[in-house]
mmCIF file of C-alpha atoms in Angstrom:
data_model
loop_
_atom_site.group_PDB
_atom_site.id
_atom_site.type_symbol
_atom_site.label_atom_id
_atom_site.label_comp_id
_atom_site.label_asym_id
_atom_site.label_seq_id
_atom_site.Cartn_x
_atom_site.Cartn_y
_atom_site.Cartn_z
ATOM 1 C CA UNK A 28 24.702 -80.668 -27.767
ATOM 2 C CA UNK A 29 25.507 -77.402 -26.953
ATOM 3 C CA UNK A 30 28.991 -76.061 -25.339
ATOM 4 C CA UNK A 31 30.585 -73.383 -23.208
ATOM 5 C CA UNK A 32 34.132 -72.115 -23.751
ATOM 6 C CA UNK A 33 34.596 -70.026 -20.195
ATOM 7 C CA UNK A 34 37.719 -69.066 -21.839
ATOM 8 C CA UNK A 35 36.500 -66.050 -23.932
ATOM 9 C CA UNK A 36 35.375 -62.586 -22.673
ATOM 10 C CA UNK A 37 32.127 -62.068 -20.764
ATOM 11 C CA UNK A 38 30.502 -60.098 -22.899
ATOM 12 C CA UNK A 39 31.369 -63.293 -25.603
ATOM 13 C CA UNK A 40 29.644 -65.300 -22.980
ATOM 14 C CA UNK A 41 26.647 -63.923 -22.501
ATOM 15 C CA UNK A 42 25.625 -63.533 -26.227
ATOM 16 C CA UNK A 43 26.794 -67.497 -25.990
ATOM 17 C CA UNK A 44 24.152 -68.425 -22.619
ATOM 18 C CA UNK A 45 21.410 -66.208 -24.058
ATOM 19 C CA UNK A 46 21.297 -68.101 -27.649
ATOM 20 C CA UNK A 47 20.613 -71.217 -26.027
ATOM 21 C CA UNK A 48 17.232 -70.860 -24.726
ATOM 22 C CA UNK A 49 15.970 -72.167 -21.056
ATOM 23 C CA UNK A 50 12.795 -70.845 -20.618
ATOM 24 C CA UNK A 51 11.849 -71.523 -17.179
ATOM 25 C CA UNK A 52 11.118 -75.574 -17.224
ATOM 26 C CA UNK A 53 14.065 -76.129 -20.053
ATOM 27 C CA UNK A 54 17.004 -75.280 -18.784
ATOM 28 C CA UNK A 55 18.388 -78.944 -19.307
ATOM 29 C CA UNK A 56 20.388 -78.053 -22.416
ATOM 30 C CA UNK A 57 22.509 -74.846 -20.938
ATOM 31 C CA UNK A 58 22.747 -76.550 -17.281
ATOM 32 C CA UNK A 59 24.251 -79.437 -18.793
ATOM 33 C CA UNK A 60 26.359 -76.996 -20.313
ATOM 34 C CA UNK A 61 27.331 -74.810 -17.346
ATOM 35 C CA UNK A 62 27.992 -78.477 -15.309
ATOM 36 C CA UNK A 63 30.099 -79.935 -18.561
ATOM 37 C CA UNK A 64 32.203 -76.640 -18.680
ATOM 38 C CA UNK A 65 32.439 -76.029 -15.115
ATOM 39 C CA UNK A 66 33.372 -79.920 -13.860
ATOM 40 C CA UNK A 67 36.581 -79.597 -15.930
ATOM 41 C CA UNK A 68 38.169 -77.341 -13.816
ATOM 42 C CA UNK A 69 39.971 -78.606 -11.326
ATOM 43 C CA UNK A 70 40.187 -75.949 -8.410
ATOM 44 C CA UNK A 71 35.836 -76.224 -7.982
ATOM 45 C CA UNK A 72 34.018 -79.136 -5.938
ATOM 46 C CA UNK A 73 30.680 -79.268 -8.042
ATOM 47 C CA UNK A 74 27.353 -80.681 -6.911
ATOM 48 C CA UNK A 75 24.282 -80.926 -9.051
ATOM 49 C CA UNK A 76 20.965 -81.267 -7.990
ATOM 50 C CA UNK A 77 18.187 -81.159 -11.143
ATOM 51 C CA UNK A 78 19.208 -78.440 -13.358
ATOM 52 C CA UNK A 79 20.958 -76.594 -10.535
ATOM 53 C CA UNK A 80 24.712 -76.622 -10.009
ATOM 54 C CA UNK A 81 26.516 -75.177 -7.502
ATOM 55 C CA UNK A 82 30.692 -75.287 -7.679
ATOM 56 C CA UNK A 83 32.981 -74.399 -4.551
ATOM 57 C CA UNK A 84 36.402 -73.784 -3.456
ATOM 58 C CA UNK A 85 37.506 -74.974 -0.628
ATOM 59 C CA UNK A 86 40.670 -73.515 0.168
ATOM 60 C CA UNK A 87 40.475 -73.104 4.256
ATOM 61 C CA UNK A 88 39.986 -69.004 3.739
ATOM 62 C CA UNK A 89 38.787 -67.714 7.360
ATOM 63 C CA UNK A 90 35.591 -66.453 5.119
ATOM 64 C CA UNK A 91 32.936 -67.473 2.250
ATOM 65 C CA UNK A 92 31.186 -65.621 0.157
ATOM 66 C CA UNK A 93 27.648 -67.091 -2.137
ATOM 67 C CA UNK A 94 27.745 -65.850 -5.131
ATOM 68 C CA UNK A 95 24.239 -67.160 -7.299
ATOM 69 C CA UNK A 96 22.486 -66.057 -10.369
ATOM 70 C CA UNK A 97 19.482 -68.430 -12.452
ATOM 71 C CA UNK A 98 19.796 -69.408 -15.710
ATOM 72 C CA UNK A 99 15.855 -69.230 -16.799
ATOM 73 C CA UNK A 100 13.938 -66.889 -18.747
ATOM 74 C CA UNK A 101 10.524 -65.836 -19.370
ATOM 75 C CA UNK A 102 9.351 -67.056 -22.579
ATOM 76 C CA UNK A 103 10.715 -66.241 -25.519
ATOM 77 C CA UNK A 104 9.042 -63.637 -28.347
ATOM 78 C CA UNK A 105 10.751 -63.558 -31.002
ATOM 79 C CA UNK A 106 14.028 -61.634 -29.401
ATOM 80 C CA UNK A 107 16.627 -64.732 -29.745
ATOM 81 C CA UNK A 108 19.596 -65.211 -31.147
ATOM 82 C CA UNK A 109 20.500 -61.738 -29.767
ATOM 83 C CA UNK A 110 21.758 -59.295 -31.682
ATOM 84 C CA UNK A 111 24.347 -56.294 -31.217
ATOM 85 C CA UNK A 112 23.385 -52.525 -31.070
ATOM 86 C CA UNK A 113 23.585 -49.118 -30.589
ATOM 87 C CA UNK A 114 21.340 -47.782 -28.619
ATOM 88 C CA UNK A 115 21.276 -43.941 -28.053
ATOM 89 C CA UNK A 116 24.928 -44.576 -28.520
ATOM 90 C CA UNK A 117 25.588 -47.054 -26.312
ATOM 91 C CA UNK A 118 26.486 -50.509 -27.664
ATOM 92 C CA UNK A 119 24.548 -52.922 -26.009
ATOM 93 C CA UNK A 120 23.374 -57.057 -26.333
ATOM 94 C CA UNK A 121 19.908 -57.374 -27.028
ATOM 95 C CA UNK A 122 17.752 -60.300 -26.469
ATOM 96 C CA UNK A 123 15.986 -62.370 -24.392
ATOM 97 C CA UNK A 124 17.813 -63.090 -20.792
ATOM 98 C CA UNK A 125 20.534 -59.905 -21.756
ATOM 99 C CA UNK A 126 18.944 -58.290 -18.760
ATOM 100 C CA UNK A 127 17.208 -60.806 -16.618
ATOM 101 C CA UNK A 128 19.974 -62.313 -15.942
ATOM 102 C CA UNK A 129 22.117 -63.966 -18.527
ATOM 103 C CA UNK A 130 24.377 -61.517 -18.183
ATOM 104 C CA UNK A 131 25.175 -61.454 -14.564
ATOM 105 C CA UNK A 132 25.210 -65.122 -14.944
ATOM 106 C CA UNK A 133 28.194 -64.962 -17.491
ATOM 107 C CA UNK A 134 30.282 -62.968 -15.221
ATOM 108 C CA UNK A 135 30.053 -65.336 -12.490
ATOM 109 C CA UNK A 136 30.948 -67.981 -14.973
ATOM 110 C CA UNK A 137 33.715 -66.381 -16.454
ATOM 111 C CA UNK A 138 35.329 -65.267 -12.582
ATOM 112 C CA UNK A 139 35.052 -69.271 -11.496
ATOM 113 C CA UNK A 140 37.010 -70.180 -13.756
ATOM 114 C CA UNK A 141 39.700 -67.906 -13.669
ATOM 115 C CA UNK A 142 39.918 -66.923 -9.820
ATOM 116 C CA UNK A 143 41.805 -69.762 -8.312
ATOM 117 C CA UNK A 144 43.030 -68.699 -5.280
ATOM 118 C CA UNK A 145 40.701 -65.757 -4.360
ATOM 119 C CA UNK A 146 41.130 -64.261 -0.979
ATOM 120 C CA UNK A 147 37.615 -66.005 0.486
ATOM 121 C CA UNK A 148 35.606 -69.291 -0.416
ATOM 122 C CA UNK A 149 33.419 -69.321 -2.762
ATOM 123 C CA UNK A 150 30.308 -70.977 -3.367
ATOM 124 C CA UNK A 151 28.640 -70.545 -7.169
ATOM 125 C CA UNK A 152 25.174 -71.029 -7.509
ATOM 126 C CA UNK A 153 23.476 -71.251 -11.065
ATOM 127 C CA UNK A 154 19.547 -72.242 -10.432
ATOM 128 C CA UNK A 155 16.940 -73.294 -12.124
ATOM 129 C CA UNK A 156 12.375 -71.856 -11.774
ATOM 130 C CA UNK A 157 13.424 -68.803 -10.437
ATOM 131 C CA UNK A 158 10.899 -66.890 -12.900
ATOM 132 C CA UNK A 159 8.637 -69.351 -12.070
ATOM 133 C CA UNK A 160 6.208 -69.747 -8.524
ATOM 134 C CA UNK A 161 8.853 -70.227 -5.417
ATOM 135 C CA UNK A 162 7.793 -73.629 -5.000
ATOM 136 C CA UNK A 163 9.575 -74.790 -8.508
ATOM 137 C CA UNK A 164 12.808 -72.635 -7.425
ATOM 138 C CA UNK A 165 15.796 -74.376 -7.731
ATOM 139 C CA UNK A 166 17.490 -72.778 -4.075
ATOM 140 C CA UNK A 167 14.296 -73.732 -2.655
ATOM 141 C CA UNK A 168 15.206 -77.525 -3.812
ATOM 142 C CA UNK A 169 18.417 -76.969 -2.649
ATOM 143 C CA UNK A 170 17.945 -75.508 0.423
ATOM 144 C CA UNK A 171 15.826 -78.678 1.353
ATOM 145 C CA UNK A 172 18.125 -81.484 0.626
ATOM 146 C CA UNK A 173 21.650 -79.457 1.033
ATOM 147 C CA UNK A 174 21.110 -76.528 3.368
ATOM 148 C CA UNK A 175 25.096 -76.522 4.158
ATOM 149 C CA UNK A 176 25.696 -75.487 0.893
ATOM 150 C CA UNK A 177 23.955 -71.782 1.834
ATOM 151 C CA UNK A 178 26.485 -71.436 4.679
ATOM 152 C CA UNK A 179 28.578 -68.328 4.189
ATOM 153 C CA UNK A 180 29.348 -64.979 5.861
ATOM 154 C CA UNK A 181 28.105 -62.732 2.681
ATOM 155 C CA UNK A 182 25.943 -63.256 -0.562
ATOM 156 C CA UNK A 183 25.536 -61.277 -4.318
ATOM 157 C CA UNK A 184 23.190 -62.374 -6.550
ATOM 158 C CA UNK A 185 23.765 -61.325 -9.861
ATOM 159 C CA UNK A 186 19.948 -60.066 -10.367
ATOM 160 C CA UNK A 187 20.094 -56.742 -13.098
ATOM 161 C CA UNK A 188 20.896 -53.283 -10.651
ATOM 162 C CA UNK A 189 22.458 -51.521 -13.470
ATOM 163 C CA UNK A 190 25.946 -52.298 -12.152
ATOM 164 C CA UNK A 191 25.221 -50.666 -8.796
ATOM 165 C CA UNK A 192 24.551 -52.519 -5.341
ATOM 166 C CA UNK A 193 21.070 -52.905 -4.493
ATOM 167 C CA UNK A 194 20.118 -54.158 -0.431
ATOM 168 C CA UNK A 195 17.665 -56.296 0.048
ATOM 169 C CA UNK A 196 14.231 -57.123 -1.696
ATOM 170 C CA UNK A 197 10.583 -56.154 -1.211
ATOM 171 C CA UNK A 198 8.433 -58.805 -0.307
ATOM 172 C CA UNK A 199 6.062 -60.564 -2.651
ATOM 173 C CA UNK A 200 2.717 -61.522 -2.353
ATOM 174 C CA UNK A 201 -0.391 -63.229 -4.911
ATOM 175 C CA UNK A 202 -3.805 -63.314 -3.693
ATOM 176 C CA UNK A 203 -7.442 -63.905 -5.640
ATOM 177 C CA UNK A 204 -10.133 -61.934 -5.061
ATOM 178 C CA UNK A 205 -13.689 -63.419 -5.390
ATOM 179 C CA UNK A 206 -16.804 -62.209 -5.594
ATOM 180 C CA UNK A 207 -19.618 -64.561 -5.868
ATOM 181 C CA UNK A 208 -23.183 -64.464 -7.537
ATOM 182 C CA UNK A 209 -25.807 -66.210 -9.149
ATOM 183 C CA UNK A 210 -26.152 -67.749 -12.631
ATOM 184 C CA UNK A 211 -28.987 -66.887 -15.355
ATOM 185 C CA UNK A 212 -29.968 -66.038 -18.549
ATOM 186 C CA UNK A 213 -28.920 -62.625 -19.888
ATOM 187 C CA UNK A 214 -32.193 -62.198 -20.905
ATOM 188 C CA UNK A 215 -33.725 -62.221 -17.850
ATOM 189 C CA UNK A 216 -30.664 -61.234 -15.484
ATOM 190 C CA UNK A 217 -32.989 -60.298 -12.531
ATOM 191 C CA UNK A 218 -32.710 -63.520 -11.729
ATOM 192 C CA UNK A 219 -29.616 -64.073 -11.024
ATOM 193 C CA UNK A 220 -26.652 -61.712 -9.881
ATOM 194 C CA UNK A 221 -23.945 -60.762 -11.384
ATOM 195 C CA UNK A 222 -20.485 -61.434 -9.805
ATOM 196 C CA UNK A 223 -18.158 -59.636 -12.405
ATOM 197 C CA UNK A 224 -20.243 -56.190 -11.640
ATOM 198 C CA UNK A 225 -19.880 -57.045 -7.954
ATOM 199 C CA UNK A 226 -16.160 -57.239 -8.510
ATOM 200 C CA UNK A 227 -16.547 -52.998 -8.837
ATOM 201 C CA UNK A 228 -15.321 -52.016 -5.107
ATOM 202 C CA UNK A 229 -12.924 -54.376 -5.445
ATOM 203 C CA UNK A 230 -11.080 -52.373 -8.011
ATOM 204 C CA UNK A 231 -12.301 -49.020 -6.619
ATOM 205 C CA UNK A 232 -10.405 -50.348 -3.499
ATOM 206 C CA UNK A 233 -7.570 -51.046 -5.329
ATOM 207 C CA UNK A 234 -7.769 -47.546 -7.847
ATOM 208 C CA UNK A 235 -7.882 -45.558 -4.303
ATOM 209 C CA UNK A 236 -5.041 -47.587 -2.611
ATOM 210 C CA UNK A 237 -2.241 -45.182 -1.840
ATOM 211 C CA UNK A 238 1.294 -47.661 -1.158
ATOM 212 C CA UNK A 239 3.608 -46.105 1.330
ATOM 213 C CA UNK A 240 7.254 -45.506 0.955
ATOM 214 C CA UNK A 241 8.795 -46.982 3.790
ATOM 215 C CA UNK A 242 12.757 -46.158 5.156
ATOM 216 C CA UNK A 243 14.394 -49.480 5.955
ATOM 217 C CA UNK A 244 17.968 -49.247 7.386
ATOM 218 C CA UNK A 245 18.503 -46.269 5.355
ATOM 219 C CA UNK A 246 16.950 -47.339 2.313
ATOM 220 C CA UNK A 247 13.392 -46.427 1.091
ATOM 221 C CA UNK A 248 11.730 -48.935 -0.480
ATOM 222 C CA UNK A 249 8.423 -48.211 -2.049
ATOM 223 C CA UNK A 250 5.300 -50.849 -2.037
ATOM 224 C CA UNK A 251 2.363 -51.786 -4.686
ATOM 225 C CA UNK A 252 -0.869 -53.408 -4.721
ATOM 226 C CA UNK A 253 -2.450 -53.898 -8.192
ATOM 227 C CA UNK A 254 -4.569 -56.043 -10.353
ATOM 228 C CA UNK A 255 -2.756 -58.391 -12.418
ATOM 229 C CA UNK A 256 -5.644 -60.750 -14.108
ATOM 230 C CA UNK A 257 -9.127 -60.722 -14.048
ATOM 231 C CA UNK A 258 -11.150 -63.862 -14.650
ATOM 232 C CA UNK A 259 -15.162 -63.831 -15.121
ATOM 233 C CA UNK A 260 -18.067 -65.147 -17.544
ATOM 234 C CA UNK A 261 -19.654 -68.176 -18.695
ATOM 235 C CA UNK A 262 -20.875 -67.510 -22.139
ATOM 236 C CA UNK A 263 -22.317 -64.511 -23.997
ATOM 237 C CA UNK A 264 -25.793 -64.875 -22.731
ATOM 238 C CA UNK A 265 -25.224 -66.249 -19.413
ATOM 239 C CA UNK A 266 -25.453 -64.092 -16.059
ATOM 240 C CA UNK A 267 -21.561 -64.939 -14.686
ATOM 241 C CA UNK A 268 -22.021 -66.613 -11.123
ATOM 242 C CA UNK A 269 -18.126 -65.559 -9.944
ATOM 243 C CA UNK A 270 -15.417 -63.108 -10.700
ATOM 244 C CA UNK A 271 -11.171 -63.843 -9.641
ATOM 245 C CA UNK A 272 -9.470 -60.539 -9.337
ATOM 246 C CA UNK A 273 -5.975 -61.576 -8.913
ATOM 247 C CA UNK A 274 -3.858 -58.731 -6.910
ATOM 248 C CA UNK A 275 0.072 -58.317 -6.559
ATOM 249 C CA UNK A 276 1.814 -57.381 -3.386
ATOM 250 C CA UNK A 277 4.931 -56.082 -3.580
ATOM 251 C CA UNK A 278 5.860 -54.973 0.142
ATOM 252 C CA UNK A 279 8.925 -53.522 2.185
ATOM 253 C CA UNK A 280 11.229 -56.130 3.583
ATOM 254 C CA UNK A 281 10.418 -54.162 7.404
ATOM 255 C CA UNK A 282 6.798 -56.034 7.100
ATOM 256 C CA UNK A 283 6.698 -60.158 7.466
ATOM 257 C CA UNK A 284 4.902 -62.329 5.045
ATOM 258 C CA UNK A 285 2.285 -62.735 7.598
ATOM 259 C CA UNK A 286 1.573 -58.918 7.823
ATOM 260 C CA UNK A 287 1.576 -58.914 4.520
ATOM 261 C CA UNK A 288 -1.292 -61.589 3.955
ATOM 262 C CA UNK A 289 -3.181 -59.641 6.974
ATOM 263 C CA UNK A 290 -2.818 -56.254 5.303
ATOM 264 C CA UNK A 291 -4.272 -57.362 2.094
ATOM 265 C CA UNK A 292 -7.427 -59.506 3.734
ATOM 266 C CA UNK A 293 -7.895 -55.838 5.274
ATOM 267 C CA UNK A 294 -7.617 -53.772 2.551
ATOM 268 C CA UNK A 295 -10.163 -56.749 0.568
ATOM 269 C CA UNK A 296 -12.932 -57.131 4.242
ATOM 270 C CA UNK A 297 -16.020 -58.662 3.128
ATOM 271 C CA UNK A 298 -14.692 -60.322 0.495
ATOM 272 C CA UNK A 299 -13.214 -63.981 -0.273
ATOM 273 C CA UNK A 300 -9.843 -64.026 -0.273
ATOM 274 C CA UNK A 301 -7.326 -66.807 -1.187
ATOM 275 C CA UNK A 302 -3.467 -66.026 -1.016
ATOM 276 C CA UNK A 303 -1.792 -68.075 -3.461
ATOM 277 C CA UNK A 304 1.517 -67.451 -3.233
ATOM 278 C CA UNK A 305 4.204 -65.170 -1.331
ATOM 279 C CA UNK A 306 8.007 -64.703 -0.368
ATOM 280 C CA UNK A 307 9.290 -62.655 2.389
ATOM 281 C CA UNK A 308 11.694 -59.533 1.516
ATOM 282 C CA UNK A 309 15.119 -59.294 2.950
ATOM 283 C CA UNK A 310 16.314 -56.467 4.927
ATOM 284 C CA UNK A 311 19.316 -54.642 3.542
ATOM 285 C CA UNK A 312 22.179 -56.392 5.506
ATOM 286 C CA UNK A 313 24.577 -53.320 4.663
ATOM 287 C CA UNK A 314 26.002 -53.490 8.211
ATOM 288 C CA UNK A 315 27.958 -57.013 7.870
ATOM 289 C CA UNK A 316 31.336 -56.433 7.517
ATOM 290 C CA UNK A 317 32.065 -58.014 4.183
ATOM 291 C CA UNK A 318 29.267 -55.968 2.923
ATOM 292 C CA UNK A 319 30.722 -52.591 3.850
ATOM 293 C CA UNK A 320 34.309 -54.188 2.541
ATOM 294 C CA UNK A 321 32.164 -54.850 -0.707
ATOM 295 C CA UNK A 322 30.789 -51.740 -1.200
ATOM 296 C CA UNK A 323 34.100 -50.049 -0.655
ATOM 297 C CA UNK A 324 35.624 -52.106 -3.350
ATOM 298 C CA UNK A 325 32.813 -51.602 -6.082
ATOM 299 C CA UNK A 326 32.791 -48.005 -5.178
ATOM 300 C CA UNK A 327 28.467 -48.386 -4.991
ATOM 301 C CA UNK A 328 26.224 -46.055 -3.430
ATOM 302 C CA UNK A 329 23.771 -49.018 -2.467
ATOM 303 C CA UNK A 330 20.174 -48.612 -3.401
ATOM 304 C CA UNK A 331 16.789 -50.241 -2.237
ATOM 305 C CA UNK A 332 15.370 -53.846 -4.583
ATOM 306 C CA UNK A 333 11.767 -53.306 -5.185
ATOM 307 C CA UNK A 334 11.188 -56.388 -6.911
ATOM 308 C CA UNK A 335 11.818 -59.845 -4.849
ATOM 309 C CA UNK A 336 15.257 -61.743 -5.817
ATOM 310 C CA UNK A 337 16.606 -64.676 -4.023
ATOM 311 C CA UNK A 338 18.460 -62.382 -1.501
ATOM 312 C CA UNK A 339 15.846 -63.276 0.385
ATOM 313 C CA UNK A 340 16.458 -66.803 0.723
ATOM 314 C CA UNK A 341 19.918 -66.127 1.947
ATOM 315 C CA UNK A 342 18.572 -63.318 4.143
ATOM 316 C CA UNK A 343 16.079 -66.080 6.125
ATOM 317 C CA UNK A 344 19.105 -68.263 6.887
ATOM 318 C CA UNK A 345 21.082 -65.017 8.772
ATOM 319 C CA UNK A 346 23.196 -64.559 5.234
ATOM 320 C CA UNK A 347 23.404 -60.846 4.696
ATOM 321 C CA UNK A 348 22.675 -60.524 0.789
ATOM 322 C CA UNK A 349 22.732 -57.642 -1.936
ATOM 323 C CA UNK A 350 22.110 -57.449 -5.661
ATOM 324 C CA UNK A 351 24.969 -56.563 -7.737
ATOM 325 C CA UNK A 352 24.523 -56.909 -11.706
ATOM 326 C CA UNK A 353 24.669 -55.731 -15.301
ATOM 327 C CA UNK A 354 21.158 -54.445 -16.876
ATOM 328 C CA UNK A 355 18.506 -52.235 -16.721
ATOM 329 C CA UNK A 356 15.685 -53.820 -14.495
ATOM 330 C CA UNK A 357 13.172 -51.732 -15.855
ATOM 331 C CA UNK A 358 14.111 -53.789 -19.191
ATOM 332 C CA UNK A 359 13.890 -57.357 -17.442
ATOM 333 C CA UNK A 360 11.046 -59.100 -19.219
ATOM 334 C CA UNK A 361 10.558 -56.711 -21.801
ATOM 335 C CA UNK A 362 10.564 -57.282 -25.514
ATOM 336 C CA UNK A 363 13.242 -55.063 -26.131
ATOM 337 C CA UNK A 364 15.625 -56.389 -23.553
ATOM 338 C CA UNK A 365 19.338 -55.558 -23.939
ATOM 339 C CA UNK A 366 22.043 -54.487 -21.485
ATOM 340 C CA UNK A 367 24.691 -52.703 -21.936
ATOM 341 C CA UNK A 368 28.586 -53.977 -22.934
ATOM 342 C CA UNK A 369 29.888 -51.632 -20.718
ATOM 343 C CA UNK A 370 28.005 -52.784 -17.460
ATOM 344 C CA UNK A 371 29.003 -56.491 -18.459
ATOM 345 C CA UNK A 372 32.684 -55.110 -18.534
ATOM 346 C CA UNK A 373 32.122 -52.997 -14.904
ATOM 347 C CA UNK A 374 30.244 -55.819 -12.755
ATOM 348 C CA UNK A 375 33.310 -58.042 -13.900
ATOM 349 C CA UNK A 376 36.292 -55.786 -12.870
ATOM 350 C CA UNK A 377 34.611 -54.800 -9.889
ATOM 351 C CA UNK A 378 33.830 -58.287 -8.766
ATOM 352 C CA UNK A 379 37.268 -59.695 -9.646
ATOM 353 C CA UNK A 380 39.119 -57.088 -8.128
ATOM 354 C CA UNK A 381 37.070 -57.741 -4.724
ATOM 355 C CA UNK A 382 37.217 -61.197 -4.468
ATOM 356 C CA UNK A 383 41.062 -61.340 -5.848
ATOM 357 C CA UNK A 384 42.060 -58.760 -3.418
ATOM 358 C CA UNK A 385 43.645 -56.590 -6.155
#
């Protein structure tokens, strides 16, 4: 059975969370972790619901603050246990979940258990399926059977921003493409009709697409629509009867889902299209109060998110969110994964010193 000590340092702690694996789907072993470590403290109220557990103070503060990070990965390949380097001189963790985002995770393990009588509530958060369709997500389990647990005046998630503050999210959106023909033998294919070659203006469409950049309460967040998978073919001699192009999304948080799913049927007229999956962005939220209070502390120049984070789940419930993190995002998911010791170090002392009021 594996163990937590959320006595030692946060860099100790994240090489300690990333070598027990949760691939999205297995978390049990580290949530029962997190929940073991976490119920023995006595200043936290803790609630667990599946793999996720959220822990809170309640200490009548005239404000609360959300602070949330997931504890899945995306598969593993062959980058666990994780290792220590230097990397163009910096000394960094690598390994699976250094990035994405074990290591923002271990910061906001390490500050509940040491910040006793911050100057606001706090609510923890550490969630299971976020990698995962938002169906599976953990906050979207959570939001159903305890939405009071969301209430607060500010949020952070600790999704990878390099140690700077990133506002909001881009939206996210999965459709399928089809294009539909008729079977027959290869040997006589003017018989049939062939669906993957009628798939060609679909990716001419998508080859000539030009994705805006688009200014969002100060903040420019830029958009994509691409191909992700292609599916197609029966056998080697067989005439294939349909092609799936499967496109990605990724637009600014100033359009709604529902523009969103209208914009690509436009882009894709004439052809079948089935949207399989989507999640609103969140607007930047930089105006709250606590936010500018935040950014004051943390000394960040805030940034645009141009992938989707849960921000946007706090955003929908009138929660003004922002990213705040250690890692490289550009190195979430990838095989060579690793984030710096330094940012670990940062996120924490800028974090602790907000929320202590030092």
């Amino acid at each position: 059975m594996a163990s937590l000590d959320l006595t030692v340092s946060s860099v100790e702690l994240t090489r300690n969370i990333c070598d027990i694996p949760s691939v999205s789907g297995d978390e049990r072993v580290l949530a029962d972790a997190i929940h073991d470590a976490i119920s023995a403290l006595p200043h936290l109220e803790v609630y667990r619901d599946g793999d996720t557990i959220v822990a809170r103070t309640n200490l009548g503060r005239a404000q609360r603050v959300v602070i949330a990070g997931h504890i899945d990965t995306v598969p593993i390949n062959e980058n666990l246990p994780t290792r220590d380097l230097v990397v163009d001189g910096v000394p960094v963790i690598w390994g699976r979940g250094t990035v994405d985002m074990k290591g923002g995770t271990a910061v906001q393990l390490k500050l509940a258990a040491e910040l006793v009588a911050p100057r606001v509530d706090i609510t923890w958060m550490w969630y299971d399926h976020e990698e995962v369709d938002a169906d599976l997500n953990g906050l979207t389990r959570l939001a159903r059977t305890r939405p009071d647990l969301f209430q607060g005046d500010f949020a952070i998630l600790g999704e990878p921003s390099n140690g700077a503050v990133e506002g909001g999210c881009n939206g996210n959106l999965r459709a399928i493409v089809r294009t539909h023909g008729v079977r027959a033998h290869s040997a006589r294919a003017w018989v049939g009709e062939n669906a993957i070659h009628k798939a060609a203006p679909v990716l001419t469409r998508l080859a000539e697409y030009e994705p805006r950049e688009v200014p969002v309460e100060g903040l420019v967040y830029r958009e994509g629509l691409n191909a992700v998978r292609i599916r197609g073919g029966v056998a080697g001699n067989v005439i294939p009867d349909l092609c799936e192009v499967e496109v990605n999304y990724r637009f600014a948080p100033s359009r709604s889902l529902e523009e969103a799913e209208q914009h690509v049927r436009d882009v894709f007229a004439g052809f079948d299209v089935e949207v399989v999956d989507g999640a609103a962005g969140a607007r930047p939220g930089l105006d709250a109060p606590l936010a500018q209070e935040f950014l004051a502390a943390v000394q960040a120049e805030p940034r645009p998110k141009y992938g989707w984070t849960d921000v946007a789940r706090f955003s929908a419930l009138g929660v003004p969110a922002v990213n705040y993190g250690p890692g490289d995002p550009s190195l979430a998911h990838h095989d060579e994964e690793r984030v710096p010791i330094a940012q670990i170090e940062a996120v924490e002392q800028g974090l602790r010193a907000w929320l202590a009021g030092s």
